[in-house]
mmCIF file of C-alpha atoms and ligand atoms in Angstrom:
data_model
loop_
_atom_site.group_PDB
_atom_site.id
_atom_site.type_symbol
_atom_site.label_atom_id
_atom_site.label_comp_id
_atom_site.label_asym_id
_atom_site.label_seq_id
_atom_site.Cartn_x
_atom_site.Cartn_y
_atom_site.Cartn_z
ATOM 1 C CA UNK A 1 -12.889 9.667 17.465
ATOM 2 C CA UNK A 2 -13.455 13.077 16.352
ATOM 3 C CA UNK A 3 -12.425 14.741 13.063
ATOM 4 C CA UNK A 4 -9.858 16.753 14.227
ATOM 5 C CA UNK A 5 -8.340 13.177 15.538
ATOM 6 C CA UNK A 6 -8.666 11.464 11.858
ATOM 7 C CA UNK A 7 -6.736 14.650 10.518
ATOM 8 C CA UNK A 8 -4.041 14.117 13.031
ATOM 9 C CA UNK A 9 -3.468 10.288 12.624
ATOM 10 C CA UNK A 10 -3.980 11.182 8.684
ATOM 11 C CA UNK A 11 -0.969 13.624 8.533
ATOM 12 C CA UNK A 12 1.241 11.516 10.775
ATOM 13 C CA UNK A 13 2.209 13.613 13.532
ATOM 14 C CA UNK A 14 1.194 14.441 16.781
ATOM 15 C CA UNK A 15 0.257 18.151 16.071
ATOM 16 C CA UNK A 16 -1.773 17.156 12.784
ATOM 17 C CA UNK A 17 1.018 19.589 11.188
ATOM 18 C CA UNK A 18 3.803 17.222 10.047
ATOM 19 C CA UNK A 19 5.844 18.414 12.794
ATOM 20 C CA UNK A 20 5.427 22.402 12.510
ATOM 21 C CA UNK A 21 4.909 24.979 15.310
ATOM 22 C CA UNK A 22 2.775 26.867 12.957
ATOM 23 C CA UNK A 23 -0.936 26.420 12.923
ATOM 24 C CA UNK A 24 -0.823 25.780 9.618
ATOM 25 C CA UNK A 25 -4.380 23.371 8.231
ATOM 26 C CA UNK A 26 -1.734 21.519 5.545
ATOM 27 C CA UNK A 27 -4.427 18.485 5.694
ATOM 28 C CA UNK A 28 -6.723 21.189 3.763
ATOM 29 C CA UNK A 29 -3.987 21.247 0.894
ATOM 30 C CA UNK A 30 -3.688 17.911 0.983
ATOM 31 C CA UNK A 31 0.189 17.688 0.838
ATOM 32 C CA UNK A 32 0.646 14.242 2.207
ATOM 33 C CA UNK A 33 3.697 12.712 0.800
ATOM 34 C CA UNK A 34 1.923 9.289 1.046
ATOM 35 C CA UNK A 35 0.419 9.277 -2.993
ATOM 36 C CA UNK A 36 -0.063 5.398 -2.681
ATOM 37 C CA UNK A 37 -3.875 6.543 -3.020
ATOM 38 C CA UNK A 38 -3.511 8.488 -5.817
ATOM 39 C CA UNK A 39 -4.385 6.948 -9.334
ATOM 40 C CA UNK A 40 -1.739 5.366 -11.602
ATOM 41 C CA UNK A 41 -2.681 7.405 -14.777
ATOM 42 C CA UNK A 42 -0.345 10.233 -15.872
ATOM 43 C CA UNK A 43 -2.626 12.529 -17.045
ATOM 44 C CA UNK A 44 -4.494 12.623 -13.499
ATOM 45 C CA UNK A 45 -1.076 12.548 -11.696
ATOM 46 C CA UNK A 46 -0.173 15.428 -13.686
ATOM 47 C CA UNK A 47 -3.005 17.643 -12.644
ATOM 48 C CA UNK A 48 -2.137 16.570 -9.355
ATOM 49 C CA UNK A 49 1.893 17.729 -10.220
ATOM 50 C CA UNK A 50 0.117 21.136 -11.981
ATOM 51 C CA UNK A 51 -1.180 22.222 -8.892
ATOM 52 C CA UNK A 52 1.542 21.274 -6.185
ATOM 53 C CA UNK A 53 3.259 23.583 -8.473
ATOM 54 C CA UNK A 54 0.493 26.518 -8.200
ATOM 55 C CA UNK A 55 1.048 25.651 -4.419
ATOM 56 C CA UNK A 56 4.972 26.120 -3.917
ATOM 57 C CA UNK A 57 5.193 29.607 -6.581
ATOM 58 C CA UNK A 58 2.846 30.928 -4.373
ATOM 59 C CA UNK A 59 4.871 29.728 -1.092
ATOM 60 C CA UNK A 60 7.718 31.353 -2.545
ATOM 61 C CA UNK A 61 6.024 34.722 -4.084
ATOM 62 C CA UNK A 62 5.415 35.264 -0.699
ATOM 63 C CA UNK A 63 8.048 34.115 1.291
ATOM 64 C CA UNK A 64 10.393 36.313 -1.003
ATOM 65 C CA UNK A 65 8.262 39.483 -0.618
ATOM 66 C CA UNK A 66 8.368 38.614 3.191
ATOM 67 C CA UNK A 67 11.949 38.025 3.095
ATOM 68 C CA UNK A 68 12.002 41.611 1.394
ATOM 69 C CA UNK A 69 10.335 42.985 3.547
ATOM 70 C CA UNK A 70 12.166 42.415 6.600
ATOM 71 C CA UNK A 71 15.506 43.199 4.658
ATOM 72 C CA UNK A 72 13.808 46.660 4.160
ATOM 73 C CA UNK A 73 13.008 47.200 7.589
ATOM 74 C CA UNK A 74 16.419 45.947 9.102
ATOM 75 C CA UNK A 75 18.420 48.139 6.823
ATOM 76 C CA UNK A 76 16.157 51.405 7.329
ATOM 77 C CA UNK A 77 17.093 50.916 11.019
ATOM 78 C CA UNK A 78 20.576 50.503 9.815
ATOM 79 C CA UNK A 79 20.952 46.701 10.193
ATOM 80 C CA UNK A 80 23.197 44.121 8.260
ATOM 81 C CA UNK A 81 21.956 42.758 4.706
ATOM 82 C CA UNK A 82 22.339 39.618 5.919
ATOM 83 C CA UNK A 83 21.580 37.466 8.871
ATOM 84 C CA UNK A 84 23.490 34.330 9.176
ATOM 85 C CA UNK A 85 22.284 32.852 12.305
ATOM 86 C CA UNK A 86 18.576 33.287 10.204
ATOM 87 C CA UNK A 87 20.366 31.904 6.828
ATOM 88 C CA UNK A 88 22.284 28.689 9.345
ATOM 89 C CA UNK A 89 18.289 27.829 10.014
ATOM 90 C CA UNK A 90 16.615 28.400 6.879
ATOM 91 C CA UNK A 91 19.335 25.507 5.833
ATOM 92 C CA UNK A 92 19.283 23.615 8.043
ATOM 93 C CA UNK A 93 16.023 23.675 7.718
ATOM 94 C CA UNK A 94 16.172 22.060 4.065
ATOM 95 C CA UNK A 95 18.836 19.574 5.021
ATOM 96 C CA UNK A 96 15.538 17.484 5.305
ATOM 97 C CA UNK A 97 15.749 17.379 1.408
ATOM 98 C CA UNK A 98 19.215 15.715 1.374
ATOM 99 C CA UNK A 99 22.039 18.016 -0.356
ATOM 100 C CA UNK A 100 19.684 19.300 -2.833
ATOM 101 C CA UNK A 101 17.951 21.218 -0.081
ATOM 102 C CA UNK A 102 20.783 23.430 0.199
ATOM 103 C CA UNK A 103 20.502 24.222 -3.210
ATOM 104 C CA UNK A 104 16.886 25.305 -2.910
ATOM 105 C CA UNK A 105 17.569 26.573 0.353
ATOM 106 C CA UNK A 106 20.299 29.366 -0.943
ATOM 107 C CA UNK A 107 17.927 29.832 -3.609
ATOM 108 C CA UNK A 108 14.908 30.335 -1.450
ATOM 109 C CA UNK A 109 17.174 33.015 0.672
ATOM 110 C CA UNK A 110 18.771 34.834 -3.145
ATOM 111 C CA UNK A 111 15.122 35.585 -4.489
ATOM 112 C CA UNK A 112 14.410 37.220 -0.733
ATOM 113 C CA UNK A 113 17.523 38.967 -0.225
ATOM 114 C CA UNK A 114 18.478 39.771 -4.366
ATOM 115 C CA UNK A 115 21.855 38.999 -5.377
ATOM 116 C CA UNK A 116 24.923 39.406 -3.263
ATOM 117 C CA UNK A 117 27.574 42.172 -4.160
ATOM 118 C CA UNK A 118 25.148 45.070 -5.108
HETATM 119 O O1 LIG B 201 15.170 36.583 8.878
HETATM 120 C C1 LIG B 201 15.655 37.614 8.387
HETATM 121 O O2 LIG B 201 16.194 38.468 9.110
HETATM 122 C C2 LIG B 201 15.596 37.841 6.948
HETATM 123 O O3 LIG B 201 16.057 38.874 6.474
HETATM 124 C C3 LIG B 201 15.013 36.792 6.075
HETATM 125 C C4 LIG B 201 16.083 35.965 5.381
HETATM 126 C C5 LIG B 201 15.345 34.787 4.697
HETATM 127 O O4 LIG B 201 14.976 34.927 3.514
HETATM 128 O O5 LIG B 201 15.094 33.774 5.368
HETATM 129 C C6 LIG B 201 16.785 36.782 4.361
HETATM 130 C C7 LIG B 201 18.013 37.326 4.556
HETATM 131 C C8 LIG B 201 18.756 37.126 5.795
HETATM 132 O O6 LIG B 201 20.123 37.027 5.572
HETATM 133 C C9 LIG B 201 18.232 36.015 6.607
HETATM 134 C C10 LIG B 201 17.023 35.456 6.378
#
């Protein structure tokens, strides 16, 4: 079995990416939800919390200043502010959280897109 096999069987999926279209190496992060490996002391599991942290404010530095950036662009060519049909996806998106992921999710979209009303 190769090592491109292992990864796949390792992350659970068929694509090796959890189930994303993206070719995205998320074994290399090593963001497996499984933590029955991981050791049972705190102070370890808290390095471990420290940098899934480092991971997700740098997910969403950038997927803001993407976000931004396409706002820019759609209303220089004298598009909307908003998409919805993009905004119905990104939630549905984090329904896989449960109803807190619509929380994050309209959070995720209000550091993109800045608050409504201005
Ligand atoms: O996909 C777009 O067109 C965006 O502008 C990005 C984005 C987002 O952050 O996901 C932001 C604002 C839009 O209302 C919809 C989606």
């Amino acid at each position: 079995m190769s090592d491109r096999d292992d990864q796949q069987r390792s992350s659970g999926s068929a694509d090796g990416n959890g189930g994303s279209p993206f070719d995205l190496d998320l074994d290399a992060l090593n963001l497996s939800a499984d933590v029955t490996a991981l050791p049972e002391d705190i102070d370890e599991l808290r390095v471990e919390i420290d940098r899934m942290d480092a991971v997700i404010l740098a997910a969403i530095q950038r997927r803001s200043a993407v976000s931004k950036k396409i706002g820019a662009h759609r209303m220089a060519a004298g598009g909307p502010r908003l998409v919805h049909s993009r905004e119905m996806k990104v939630l549905d998106r984090f329904s896989a959280l449960g109803s807190e992921g619509h929380t994050l999710a309209m959070l995720l979209l209000r550091l993109g897109r800045g608050p409504l009303g201005r």
